[in-house]
Coordinates of C-alpha atoms in Angstrom, one line a residue:
Chain J
M1 CA 0.0 0.0 0.0
S2 CA 1.5 3.3 -1.0
R3 CA 0.8 6.3 1.1
P4 CA 0.0 9.6 -0.4
Q5 CA 3.0 11.9 -0.2
L6 CA 2.5 14.6 2.3
P7 CA 4.0 18.0 1.7
A8 CA 7.0 18.7 3.9
L9 CA 6.4 20.9 6.9
P10 CA 7.6 24.4 6.5
T11 CA 10.5 25.4 8.6
I12 CA 10.0 28.7 10.3
E13 CA 13.0 30.8 11.0
L14 CA 12.5 32.6 14.3
P15 CA 13.7 36.2 14.3
A16 CA 16.7 36.8 16.5
F17 CA 14.8 38.6 19.3
L18 CA 12.5 35.6 19.8
E19 CA 15.3 33.2 20.3
P20 CA 14.9 33.1 24.1
L21 CA 11.5 31.4 23.6
K22 CA 13.3 28.2 22.7
L23 CA 14.4 27.9 26.4
K24 CA 17.7 26.5 25.5
K25 CA 19.2 27.1 28.9
F26 CA 16.8 24.7 30.6
P27 CA 17.4 22.7 32.7
L28 CA 19.5 25.2 34.5
R29 CA 21.0 22.6 36.7
T30 CA 20.4 18.9 37.4
F31 CA 20.5 17.6 40.9
P32 CA 20.8 14.0 41.9
A33 CA 17.5 12.4 43.0
T34 CA 17.0 13.2 46.7
Y35 CA 15.4 9.9 47.6
E36 CA 15.3 6.7 45.5
P37 CA 13.5 3.9 47.3
P38 CA 15.9 1.1 47.9
R39 CA 15.3 -1.8 45.5
P40 CA 14.7 -5.1 47.2
T41 CA 17.6 -7.5 46.6
K42 CA 15.7 -10.5 47.8
P43 CA 12.1 -11.6 47.9
T44 CA 10.1 -9.3 50.2
L45 CA 6.8 -10.2 51.7
Q46 CA 4.5 -7.2 52.5
V47 CA 2.4 -7.9 55.5
F48 CA 0.3 -6.4 58.3
G49 CA 2.5 -6.1 61.3
P50 CA 4.1 -6.2 63.7
G51 CA 2.1 -8.6 65.7
W52 CA 0.7 -8.3 69.2
E53 CA 3.4 -7.1 71.7
G54 CA 5.6 -6.2 68.7
K55 CA 6.4 -9.8 67.8
Q56 CA 7.6 -10.8 64.4
A57 CA 4.5 -12.9 63.6
S58 CA 1.8 -10.9 61.8
F59 CA -1.6 -10.4 63.4
D60 CA -3.4 -11.0 60.1
V61 CA -4.1 -14.6 59.4
D62 CA -3.5 -14.6 55.7
C63 CA -0.2 -12.8 56.1
L64 CA 0.9 -15.1 58.9
S65 CA 0.1 -18.2 57.0
M66 CA 2.1 -17.0 54.0
Q67 CA 4.9 -15.8 56.3
V68 CA 5.4 -19.3 57.9
Y69 CA 4.8 -21.2 54.7
L70 CA 7.7 -19.3 53.0
K71 CA 9.8 -20.2 56.0
F72 CA 8.8 -23.9 55.7
C73 CA 9.8 -23.8 52.0
G74 CA 13.2 -22.4 52.9
V75 CA 12.8 -19.2 50.9
D76 CA 15.2 -16.5 51.9
F77 CA 13.0 -13.4 52.2
D78 CA 12.4 -10.2 54.1
V79 CA 9.3 -9.2 55.9
V80 CA 8.1 -5.6 55.5
H81 CA 5.3 -4.3 57.8
S82 CA 3.6 -2.2 55.2
N83 CA 0.1 -2.2 56.7
E84 CA -1.1 -0.7 53.4
P85 CA -3.3 -3.0 51.5
Y86 CA -3.7 -0.3 48.8
S87 CA -0.1 -0.8 47.9
S88 CA -0.9 -4.2 46.6
P89 CA -2.1 -5.0 43.1
K90 CA -5.2 -6.7 44.6
V91 CA -5.8 -4.3 47.4
K92 CA -5.0 -7.2 49.8
L93 CA -2.0 -8.1 51.9
P94 CA 0.2 -10.2 51.8
Y95 CA 1.9 -9.9 48.5
L96 CA 5.4 -11.0 47.5
V97 CA 7.9 -8.7 45.7
V98 CA 10.4 -10.8 43.8
P99 CA 13.3 -8.9 42.4
P100 CA 13.9 -7.7 39.7
D101 CA 10.4 -7.1 38.5
H102 CA 7.7 -9.4 39.8
C103 CA 4.9 -8.8 42.3
L104 CA 3.0 -11.9 43.3
Y105 CA -0.1 -12.5 45.3
G106 CA -2.5 -15.3 46.1
E107 CA -2.2 -18.3 43.9
Q108 CA 0.7 -16.8 42.0
I109 CA 3.0 -17.3 45.1
H110 CA 2.2 -21.0 45.0
H111 CA 3.0 -21.2 41.3
W112 CA 6.2 -19.4 41.9
L113 CA 7.2 -21.8 44.6
Q114 CA 6.3 -24.7 42.4
K115 CA 8.3 -23.4 39.6
N116 CA 11.4 -23.0 41.8
E117 CA 10.6 -26.5 43.3
K118 CA 10.5 -25.1 46.8
N119 CA 6.9 -26.0 47.6
K120 CA 6.3 -28.6 50.3
R121 CA 3.9 -31.4 49.5
L122 CA 3.0 -34.4 51.6
E123 CA 4.8 -37.5 50.5
K124 CA 1.7 -39.6 49.8
E125 CA -0.4 -38.3 46.9
A126 CA -3.7 -39.2 48.6
E127 CA -2.9 -37.3 51.8
D128 CA -1.7 -34.3 49.8
I129 CA -5.0 -34.2 48.1
E130 CA -6.9 -34.7 51.3
S131 CA -5.1 -31.8 53.0
K132 CA -6.8 -29.5 50.5
A133 CA -10.2 -30.4 52.0
F134 CA -8.8 -29.5 55.4
V135 CA -7.5 -26.2 54.2
T136 CA -10.9 -25.3 52.8
M137 CA -12.5 -26.3 56.1
I138 CA -10.2 -24.1 58.1
E139 CA -10.6 -21.2 55.8
K140 CA -14.3 -21.5 55.7
K141 CA -15.4 -22.5 59.3
L142 CA -12.6 -21.2 61.4
G143 CA -12.2 -18.2 59.1
A144 CA -15.8 -17.1 59.6
A145 CA -15.5 -17.4 63.4
L146 CA -12.3 -15.4 63.4
L147 CA -13.7 -12.6 61.3
F148 CA -16.7 -12.6 63.6
T149 CA -14.5 -12.4 66.7
L150 CA -12.3 -9.7 65.3
W151 CA -14.8 -7.4 63.7
L152 CA -18.3 -8.1 65.1
E153 CA -17.6 -8.7 68.8
P154 CA -17.9 -5.0 69.9
L155 CA -15.2 -5.2 72.5
N156 CA -12.5 -6.7 70.2
A157 CA -13.5 -4.5 67.3
S158 CA -13.2 -1.2 69.1
E159 CA -10.4 -1.9 71.5
L160 CA -8.1 -4.2 69.5
T161 CA -8.8 -4.9 65.8
S162 CA -9.5 -1.5 64.5
T163 CA -6.5 0.1 66.2
K164 CA -4.3 -2.7 64.9
Y165 CA -5.4 -2.5 61.3
F166 CA -6.1 1.2 61.0
G167 CA -4.2 2.8 63.9
H168 CA -1.6 4.3 61.7
V169 CA -4.2 6.2 59.7
S170 CA -5.0 9.6 61.1
S171 CA -8.4 10.3 62.7
P172 CA -11.2 10.3 61.7
I173 CA -10.3 8.4 58.5
D174 CA -9.3 5.4 60.7
K175 CA -12.9 5.2 62.1
L176 CA -14.3 5.4 58.7
L177 CA -12.1 2.7 57.3
A178 CA -12.8 0.5 60.3
Y179 CA -16.6 1.0 59.8
R180 CA -16.3 0.1 56.2
K181 CA -14.2 -3.0 56.9
K182 CA -16.8 -4.1 59.4
E183 CA -19.6 -3.7 56.8
E184 CA -17.5 -5.7 54.3
V185 CA -17.0 -8.5 56.9
V186 CA -20.8 -8.7 57.5
Q187 CA -21.4 -8.9 53.7
S188 CA -18.7 -11.5 53.2
L189 CA -20.1 -13.6 56.1
L190 CA -23.6 -13.4 54.7
I191 CA -22.5 -14.7 51.3
D192 CA -22.2 -18.2 52.9
R193 CA -25.2 -18.1 55.2
D194 CA -28.7 -16.8 55.3
V195 CA -28.5 -15.2 58.7
L196 CA -25.7 -14.4 61.1
I197 CA -26.1 -16.1 64.5
R198 CA -23.3 -16.0 67.0
E199 CA -23.9 -19.4 68.5
E200 CA -24.0 -21.1 65.1
I201 CA -20.8 -19.5 63.9
Y202 CA -18.9 -20.6 67.0
Q203 CA -20.5 -24.0 66.9
S204 CA -19.2 -24.7 63.4
A205 CA -15.8 -23.4 64.5
A206 CA -15.9 -25.8 67.4
D207 CA -16.8 -28.7 65.1
A208 CA -13.9 -27.8 62.8
L209 CA -11.5 -27.5 65.8
S210 CA -12.4 -30.9 67.1
A211 CA -12.0 -32.4 63.6
L212 CA -8.5 -30.8 63.4
S213 CA -7.7 -32.0 66.9
V214 CA -8.6 -35.6 66.0
K215 CA -6.7 -35.3 62.7
L216 CA -3.6 -34.0 64.3
G217 CA -3.6 -36.5 67.2
A218 CA -0.2 -36.4 69.0
N219 CA 1.8 -35.8 65.8
D220 CA 4.3 -33.0 65.3
Y221 CA 2.7 -32.1 61.9
F222 CA -0.6 -32.9 60.2
F223 CA -0.8 -36.4 58.6
G224 CA 2.2 -37.5 60.7
S225 CA 4.6 -35.8 58.2
D226 CA 8.2 -35.2 59.1
Y227 CA 8.1 -31.6 57.7
P228 CA 5.4 -29.0 57.7
T229 CA 3.2 -28.3 54.7
Y230 CA 0.8 -25.7 53.6
L231 CA -1.9 -27.2 55.8
D232 CA 0.3 -26.7 58.8
A233 CA 1.0 -23.1 57.7
V234 CA -2.7 -22.3 57.5
A235 CA -3.7 -24.2 60.7
F236 CA -0.9 -22.7 62.7
A237 CA -1.7 -19.2 61.4
Y238 CA -5.3 -19.5 62.6
F239 CA -4.5 -21.0 66.0
H240 CA -1.8 -18.5 66.6
V241 CA -3.9 -15.5 65.6
I242 CA -6.8 -16.7 67.8
L243 CA -4.6 -17.4 70.8
A244 CA -2.5 -14.2 70.5
I245 CA -5.4 -11.8 70.7
P246 CA -4.8 -10.0 74.0
Q247 CA -7.3 -10.3 76.8
I248 CA -9.4 -7.3 77.6
T249 CA -8.6 -6.3 81.1
D250 CA -10.9 -3.3 81.3
S251 CA -13.0 -4.0 84.4
N252 CA -15.8 -1.7 83.3
A253 CA -16.7 -3.8 80.3
D254 CA -19.8 -5.8 80.3
K255 CA -19.3 -9.4 81.5
E256 CA -21.3 -10.9 78.7
A257 CA -19.4 -9.0 76.1
K258 CA -16.2 -10.0 77.7
R259 CA -17.2 -13.7 77.5
H260 CA -18.2 -13.3 73.9
A261 CA -14.8 -11.7 73.1
T262 CA -12.9 -14.6 74.4
E263 CA -15.2 -17.4 73.2
L264 CA -13.3 -18.5 70.2
R265 CA -10.0 -18.4 72.1
N266 CA -11.5 -20.7 74.8
L267 CA -12.7 -23.1 72.1
V268 CA -9.1 -23.5 70.9
L269 CA -7.8 -23.8 74.5
N270 CA -10.2 -26.8 75.0
H271 CA -7.9 -28.8 72.7
S272 CA -4.6 -29.3 74.5
N273 CA -2.9 -30.9 71.5
L274 CA -3.7 -27.9 69.3
V275 CA -2.3 -25.5 71.9
K276 CA 0.8 -27.6 72.3
Y277 CA 1.2 -27.8 68.5
T278 CA 0.9 -24.0 68.2
K279 CA 3.5 -23.3 70.9
K280 CA 5.9 -25.7 69.4
M281 CA 5.5 -24.4 65.9
Y282 CA 6.0 -20.9 67.2
S283 CA 9.2 -21.6 69.0
T284 CA 10.6 -23.7 66.0
W285 CA 9.8 -21.4 63.2
L286 CA 9.3 -17.9 64.4
K287 CA 11.8 -17.3 67.1
Chain U
M1 CA -44.8 -37.5 63.7
A2 CA -44.1 -37.3 60.0
L3 CA -41.6 -34.8 58.9
Q4 CA -42.4 -32.3 56.3
L5 CA -39.7 -30.9 54.0
Y6 CA -40.2 -27.7 52.0
V7 CA -37.9 -27.6 49.0
W8 CA -37.4 -26.2 45.6
G9 CA -39.2 -28.3 43.1
P10 CA -37.7 -30.8 40.7
A11 CA -36.3 -29.4 37.4
L12 CA -33.6 -30.2 34.9
D13 CA -33.8 -33.9 35.6
V14 CA -32.7 -33.4 39.2
P15 CA -34.9 -33.9 42.3
S16 CA -34.6 -30.3 43.2
I17 CA -33.0 -27.3 41.5
D18 CA -31.2 -26.3 44.7
P19 CA -28.2 -28.5 45.7
S20 CA -28.8 -28.2 49.4
C21 CA -32.4 -29.2 49.0
V22 CA -31.3 -32.3 47.1
A23 CA -28.8 -33.0 49.9
V24 CA -31.3 -32.8 52.7
E25 CA -33.8 -34.9 50.7
A26 CA -31.1 -37.5 50.1
Y27 CA -30.2 -37.5 53.8
L28 CA -33.8 -38.1 54.8
R29 CA -34.2 -40.9 52.2
A30 CA -30.9 -42.5 53.2
T31 CA -31.7 -42.5 56.9
N32 CA -35.2 -44.0 56.1
A33 CA -37.0 -41.2 57.7
N34 CA -40.8 -41.0 57.4
F35 CA -41.3 -37.7 55.6
T36 CA -43.2 -35.9 52.9
V37 CA -42.1 -33.1 50.6
V38 CA -43.8 -29.8 49.7
Y39 CA -42.6 -28.2 46.5
A40 CA -42.7 -24.7 48.0
N41 CA -40.6 -23.1 45.2
D42 CA -40.7 -19.8 47.1
P43 CA -37.7 -18.9 49.3
Q44 CA -39.8 -16.2 51.0
L45 CA -41.7 -19.0 52.8
S46 CA -38.7 -19.6 55.0
P47 CA -38.1 -17.4 58.0
T48 CA -34.5 -16.9 56.8
G49 CA -35.3 -16.5 53.2
Q50 CA -33.7 -19.7 52.1
L51 CA -35.0 -23.2 51.4
P52 CA -35.0 -26.1 52.5
L53 CA -37.3 -25.7 55.4
L54 CA -38.2 -28.6 57.7
K55 CA -41.3 -29.0 59.8
D56 CA -40.9 -31.4 62.7
G57 CA -44.0 -31.3 64.7
P58 CA -44.3 -27.8 66.1
V59 CA -40.7 -27.0 65.3
W60 CA -39.6 -25.3 62.1
V61 CA -36.0 -25.6 61.0
A62 CA -34.6 -23.5 58.1
G63 CA -31.4 -24.0 56.2
A64 CA -29.6 -27.2 55.2
S65 CA -26.9 -27.3 57.9
R66 CA -29.4 -26.6 60.7
I67 CA -31.7 -29.3 59.4
L68 CA -28.9 -31.8 59.3
S69 CA -27.8 -31.1 62.9
H70 CA -31.4 -31.1 64.0
L71 CA -32.0 -34.5 62.4
S72 CA -28.8 -36.0 63.8
K73 CA -30.0 -35.0 67.3
K74 CA -33.4 -36.6 66.6
G75 CA -31.9 -40.0 66.0
H76 CA -31.4 -39.8 62.2
D77 CA -27.7 -39.7 62.4
G78 CA -26.0 -40.2 59.1
N79 CA -22.6 -40.4 60.7
A80 CA -23.5 -43.0 63.4
S81 CA -21.3 -45.7 62.0
L82 CA -18.2 -43.6 61.5
S83 CA -15.1 -43.4 63.7
A84 CA -14.0 -40.0 65.1
E85 CA -11.3 -39.6 62.4
Q86 CA -13.9 -40.4 59.7
V87 CA -16.2 -37.8 61.1
A88 CA -13.3 -35.3 61.0
D89 CA -12.6 -36.2 57.4
S90 CA -16.3 -36.0 56.5
L91 CA -16.5 -32.4 57.9
A92 CA -13.5 -31.3 55.9
Y93 CA -14.9 -32.8 52.6
I94 CA -18.3 -31.3 53.3
S95 CA -16.8 -27.8 53.6
L96 CA -15.0 -28.5 50.3
I97 CA -18.2 -29.6 48.6
E98 CA -20.3 -26.7 49.9
E99 CA -17.7 -24.2 48.9
K100 CA -16.0 -25.3 45.7
L101 CA -18.7 -27.4 44.0
Y102 CA -21.3 -24.8 44.6
D103 CA -19.2 -22.0 43.2
C104 CA -18.5 -24.1 40.1
M105 CA -22.2 -24.7 39.6
L106 CA -23.0 -21.0 40.0
F107 CA -20.3 -20.2 37.5
T108 CA -21.8 -22.4 34.8
W109 CA -25.3 -21.2 35.6
Y110 CA -24.8 -17.5 35.9
A111 CA -21.5 -16.4 34.3
D112 CA -22.2 -18.3 31.2
Q113 CA -24.7 -16.0 29.5
T114 CA -26.0 -18.7 27.1
N115 CA -26.8 -21.1 29.9
F116 CA -28.5 -18.4 32.0
V117 CA -30.7 -17.1 29.3
K118 CA -31.6 -20.3 27.6
T119 CA -32.0 -22.7 30.5
I120 CA -31.7 -21.3 34.0
R121 CA -33.9 -18.3 33.8
P122 CA -36.8 -20.1 32.0
T123 CA -36.5 -23.0 34.5
Y124 CA -36.8 -20.7 37.5
A125 CA -39.6 -18.8 35.7
K126 CA -41.5 -22.1 35.4
L127 CA -41.0 -23.0 39.0
L128 CA -41.8 -19.7 40.6
P129 CA -45.3 -18.3 41.1
F130 CA -46.3 -15.1 39.4
P131 CA -45.0 -12.1 41.4
T132 CA -41.8 -13.6 42.7
R133 CA -40.7 -15.0 39.3
Y134 CA -39.5 -11.5 38.3
F135 CA -37.2 -10.7 41.2
V136 CA -36.0 -14.0 42.6
P137 CA -33.8 -15.1 39.7
I138 CA -32.2 -11.6 39.8
R139 CA -31.6 -12.0 43.5
L140 CA -30.1 -15.4 43.0
R141 CA -27.8 -14.0 40.3
N142 CA -26.6 -11.2 42.5
N143 CA -25.9 -13.7 45.2
A144 CA -23.9 -15.7 42.7
K145 CA -22.0 -12.6 41.7
A146 CA -21.0 -11.9 45.2
R147 CA -19.8 -15.4 45.7
L148 CA -17.8 -15.5 42.6
E149 CA -16.1 -12.2 43.1
K150 CA -13.2 -13.9 44.9
Y151 CA -12.3 -15.7 41.7
E152 CA -12.4 -12.5 39.7
V153 CA -15.2 -13.8 37.7
E154 CA -17.4 -11.1 36.3
I155 CA -21.1 -11.7 35.7
K156 CA -22.7 -9.3 33.4
D157 CA -26.1 -7.8 34.0
D158 CA -27.2 -6.9 30.5
D159 CA -29.6 -9.6 29.6
D160 CA -30.3 -8.0 26.2
S161 CA -26.8 -8.4 24.8
P162 CA -27.0 -10.7 21.8
L163 CA -26.1 -14.3 22.5
A164 CA -23.1 -15.7 20.8
T165 CA -24.1 -17.5 17.7
S166 CA -21.0 -19.3 16.6
E167 CA -18.8 -21.7 18.5
T168 CA -15.8 -19.3 18.4
D169 CA -17.8 -16.4 19.7
D170 CA -19.0 -18.6 22.5
L171 CA -15.5 -19.6 23.4
K172 CA -14.3 -16.0 23.3
K173 CA -17.1 -14.9 25.7
L174 CA -16.3 -17.7 28.0
M175 CA -12.6 -16.7 28.0
E176 CA -13.6 -13.2 29.1
T177 CA -15.4 -14.6 32.2
G178 CA -12.3 -16.4 33.3
W179 CA -13.6 -19.9 32.7
H180 CA -10.1 -21.5 32.8
H181 CA -9.8 -20.8 36.5
M182 CA -13.1 -22.2 37.3
Y183 CA -12.8 -25.4 35.3
T184 CA -9.4 -25.9 36.9
L185 CA -11.0 -25.4 40.3
A186 CA -13.7 -27.9 39.3
R187 CA -11.2 -30.5 38.2
D188 CA -9.1 -30.0 41.4
T189 CA -12.2 -30.5 43.5
Y190 CA -13.3 -33.6 41.6
K191 CA -9.8 -35.0 42.0
V192 CA -10.0 -34.6 45.8
L193 CA -13.4 -36.3 45.9
D194 CA -12.4 -39.0 43.5
A195 CA -9.3 -39.9 45.5
K196 CA -11.5 -40.2 48.6
L197 CA -14.1 -42.3 47.0
G198 CA -11.6 -44.7 45.4
E199 CA -13.2 -48.0 44.4
K200 CA -15.7 -48.0 47.2
D201 CA -19.4 -47.8 46.8
Y202 CA -19.8 -44.9 49.1
F203 CA -17.2 -42.5 50.6
F204 CA -16.9 -44.5 53.9
G205 CA -17.6 -48.0 52.7
D206 CA -20.8 -49.8 51.8
E207 CA -23.3 -47.5 53.5
P208 CA -24.0 -43.9 52.7
S209 CA -23.2 -41.2 55.3
T210 CA -23.8 -37.5 55.5
L211 CA -20.9 -36.8 53.2
D212 CA -22.4 -39.0 50.5
C213 CA -25.7 -37.2 50.7
L214 CA -24.0 -33.8 50.3
A215 CA -21.8 -35.0 47.6
F216 CA -24.8 -36.4 45.7
G217 CA -26.7 -33.2 46.3
Y218 CA -24.0 -31.0 44.8
L219 CA -22.7 -33.4 42.1
S220 CA -26.1 -34.3 40.8
L221 CA -26.5 -30.6 39.7
H222 CA -23.2 -30.8 37.9
M223 CA -24.1 -34.2 36.4
Y224 CA -27.7 -34.3 35.2
P225 CA -28.9 -30.9 33.9
M226 CA -28.7 -30.7 30.1
L227 CA -27.5 -27.2 29.7
P228 CA -26.4 -25.7 26.4
H229 CA -22.9 -25.7 27.7
H230 CA -22.5 -28.7 29.9
R231 CA -18.8 -28.8 30.3
L232 CA -18.9 -29.9 33.9
R233 CA -21.0 -32.9 32.9
I234 CA -18.5 -33.8 30.2
I235 CA -15.5 -33.5 32.7
L236 CA -17.3 -35.7 35.2
T237 CA -18.3 -38.4 32.8
T238 CA -15.1 -38.6 30.9
E239 CA -12.4 -37.7 33.4
Y240 CA -13.9 -38.8 36.7
P241 CA -16.1 -41.8 35.8
R242 CA -16.1 -43.0 39.3
L243 CA -17.8 -39.9 40.5
S244 CA -20.4 -40.1 37.8
L245 CA -21.0 -43.8 38.6
F246 CA -21.4 -42.8 42.3
C247 CA -24.1 -40.3 41.3
D248 CA -25.9 -43.0 39.3
R249 CA -25.6 -45.5 42.0
F250 CA -27.0 -43.1 44.7
K251 CA -29.8 -42.0 42.4
K252 CA -30.8 -45.6 41.7
A253 CA -30.6 -46.7 45.3
Y254 CA -32.5 -43.8 46.9
F255 CA -34.3 -41.7 44.3
A256 CA -36.0 -44.5 42.5
E257 CA -39.5 -43.9 43.9
P258 CA -41.2 -40.5 44.0
L259 CA -42.1 -39.2 47.4
P260 CA -45.5 -38.6 48.8
Q261 CA -46.2 -34.9 48.5
S262 CA -48.3 -33.1 51.1
E263 CA -50.2 -29.9 51.5
S264 CA -48.3 -27.1 53.1
A265 CA -49.2 -26.3 56.6
S266 CA -51.3 -23.2 57.3
E267 CA -48.9 -21.4 59.7
I268 CA -45.7 -21.3 57.8
P269 CA -43.1 -18.9 59.5
T270 CA -42.5 -16.9 56.4
L271 CA -39.9 -14.2 55.9
W272 CA -42.7 -11.6 56.2
K273 CA -43.7 -13.0 59.6
S274 CA -40.2 -12.9 60.9
F275 CA -40.2 -9.2 59.9
T276 CA -43.5 -8.5 61.6
N277 CA -42.6 -10.4 64.7
S278 CA -39.5 -8.4 65.4
P279 CA -38.7 -5.7 62.9
V280 CA -35.6 -4.5 64.8
E281 CA -34.1 -8.0 64.8
F282 CA -34.9 -8.3 61.1
F283 CA -32.7 -5.4 60.2
S284 CA -29.9 -6.1 62.7
S285 CA -27.0 -7.9 61.1
I286 CA -26.4 -10.4 63.9
K287 CA -29.4 -12.3 64.9
S288 CA -29.8 -13.6 68.4
N289 CA -31.6 -16.8 67.5
I290 CA -33.2 -18.6 64.7
I291 CA -36.2 -16.7 64.0
G292 CA -39.4 -18.6 63.3
Q293 CA -38.7 -21.6 65.4
S294 CA -42.2 -21.6 66.7
G295 CA -43.2 -24.2 69.2
E296 CA -40.4 -23.1 71.5
E297 CA -42.4 -20.4 73.2
K298 CA -40.7 -17.5 74.5
K299 CA -41.6 -16.3 77.9
E300 CA -42.7 -12.7 77.8
E301 CA -40.9 -10.7 80.4
K302 CA -43.3 -9.0 82.9
K303 CA -42.8 -5.4 83.1
S304 CA -42.7 -3.6 86.5
D305 CA -45.1 -0.8 87.3
A306 CA -42.3 1.8 87.1
Q307 CA -41.5 0.6 83.6
L308 CA -45.2 0.7 82.6
D309 CA -45.5 4.2 84.0
F310 CA -42.4 5.3 82.2
E311 CA -43.7 3.8 78.9
R312 CA -47.0 5.6 79.4
K313 CA -45.3 8.9 80.0
R314 CA -43.0 8.3 77.0
I315 CA -46.0 7.6 74.7
W316 CA -47.7 10.8 75.9
S317 CA -44.7 12.9 75.6
I318 CA -44.0 11.6 72.1
A319 CA -47.6 12.2 71.1
G320 CA -47.5 15.7 72.5
A321 CA -44.3 16.5 70.7
V322 CA -45.6 15.3 67.4
T323 CA -48.8 17.3 67.8
L324 CA -46.9 20.4 68.7
F325 CA -44.6 19.9 65.7
L326 CA -47.5 19.4 63.3
G327 CA -49.3 22.4 64.8
Y328 CA -46.2 24.5 64.4
I329 CA -45.9 23.5 60.7
I330 CA -49.5 24.2 59.9
M331 CA -49.4 27.4 61.8
N332 CA -46.2 28.5 60.1
G333 CA -47.5 27.4 56.7
I334 CA -50.7 29.4 57.1
V335 CA -49.0 32.4 58.5
S336 CA -46.4 32.5 55.8
I337 CA -48.9 32.2 53.0
E338 CA -51.0 35.0 54.6
V339 CA -48.0 37.2 55.1
G340 CA -47.0 36.7 51.5
D341 CA -50.4 37.6 50.3
D342 CA -50.8 40.5 52.7
S343 CA -47.5 42.1 51.9
G344 CA -48.2 41.8 48.2
D345 CA -51.6 43.5 48.7
Y346 CA -50.1 46.0 50.9
E347 CA -47.4 46.9 48.4
E348 CA -50.0 47.1 45.7
D349 CA -52.2 49.3 47.8
F350 CA -49.2 51.4 48.6
G351 CA -48.3 51.7 45.0
D352 CA -51.8 52.7 44.1
D353 CA -51.8 55.3 46.7
E354 CA -48.7 57.0 45.3

């Protein structure tokens, strides 16, 4: 295809007195950049943190499970307490920055681990498959109860959770964000059920906990494995987050509300093997 | 006392169009319970707005998981023969089924425009009575949309967009909705269930348990409906034949005979009743108890004289305030109109005088 020939653009000669319009002297001077954010040299996991009492372990269950899972897989990585979900491509922490130019979240992290042959699977194929069912159960049943405890038990929500998640935001934006988060939690819980009833949510969490307690037995890791897997990461994260929530010591608080605030924690404490498991995992992997 | 189960009616070659209704029905059939079904076809009948609904004597129980736990307390325990570890496994697999299989089903029904327009919407329209037929399918689709958001699946609202006519267009549209994730998810979930089932007749041996009923409930809706795009059915029959054989086996063993239907009871605890009983509770996000479990009478608290006195005073003061307020508005309204007219007249008069 031949293009029609366009006439050449005319060149205009500027008169000498208009020469300054060309701004030839700019830039007058070039300074070095004042601040260039340091580029990560190794994989960096962006999480909510630090945990309760300034511990390394994140207080957010998704972040914590990824944090320990990467440790299980022997990945050399840094943890950054960014607390800013909006910095992530999916508006959700955690996400993993892999130098030079990758930013991974959710499933992508698992794909990345798989590609580098660092992911941990159970030795027996059948057990590895079965562990997926348990991960779903934890995320669904225990996850609902944890969200409920954190955001819908008034004492926890006002005293602990909202300051932990949004405390670094200036007032009154933090209140607004906490309120919106609470509404989001209600909506997300209502997707799975027709009505929200406190007793039911805790009951199904209790069922899930006893199932996990039976499954774990006296083993060091789930399915009697010699090394921890993703199921252990998720289970540990949930147990740890539930157990690490500080007790509310305010004596003015309503007794009933106080009991509700610690209900989920007490459910975990009922299973001594789960508590032992959590403590051991914590001292092995996070200290 | 015979049990009465209110469910979504049969459609698409499945005992009920809702997987949890099929599951509960399967559970009752498998435990040899004496029960009748009512094809209610209207989720508004249930106090929580969701079917199935079970009437056990004076007690109403709504929602599949509540019904199952109610029945297991009443001596119809599907897990009676299982060991503690098997019960633990069963719970894990049930959560997997309820979550993943349901999401895959919703995806093929609602995200696939062709399936929705050609099969799903007409089927619901046939099942539902006149007024609800126009808004219930939309509500169901919005629900599906909320559930599928976490997979980044987008469900479009425009019903009027032309359906794809050719095969390639179809494929292109499906690609846009992210079908590859969802079919990978379906395959992964089938693989988990298939590994658990193995060569056995049922998941835990020769006898069905709760897990089998739920698996049948959800799988039957993947298996039997003849949708325009029945990819799930193809995956099940070709790649996981053991699961499809399981469905056929269960159907043959327990769904061979039709069930006696019965008339619905007169005093159904509908959604509307749960609203009129306690409007405040209806709108609060956390409910204190299962609304509509009539039969367990609540004791009304007696009010003390001081309270009664206080309430009387409150009513009087509120009434007084309202009257005053209305009076003020009316007075002001009349006065302002008169003032306006007066001043106009006055100015006119004044002008005339000059």
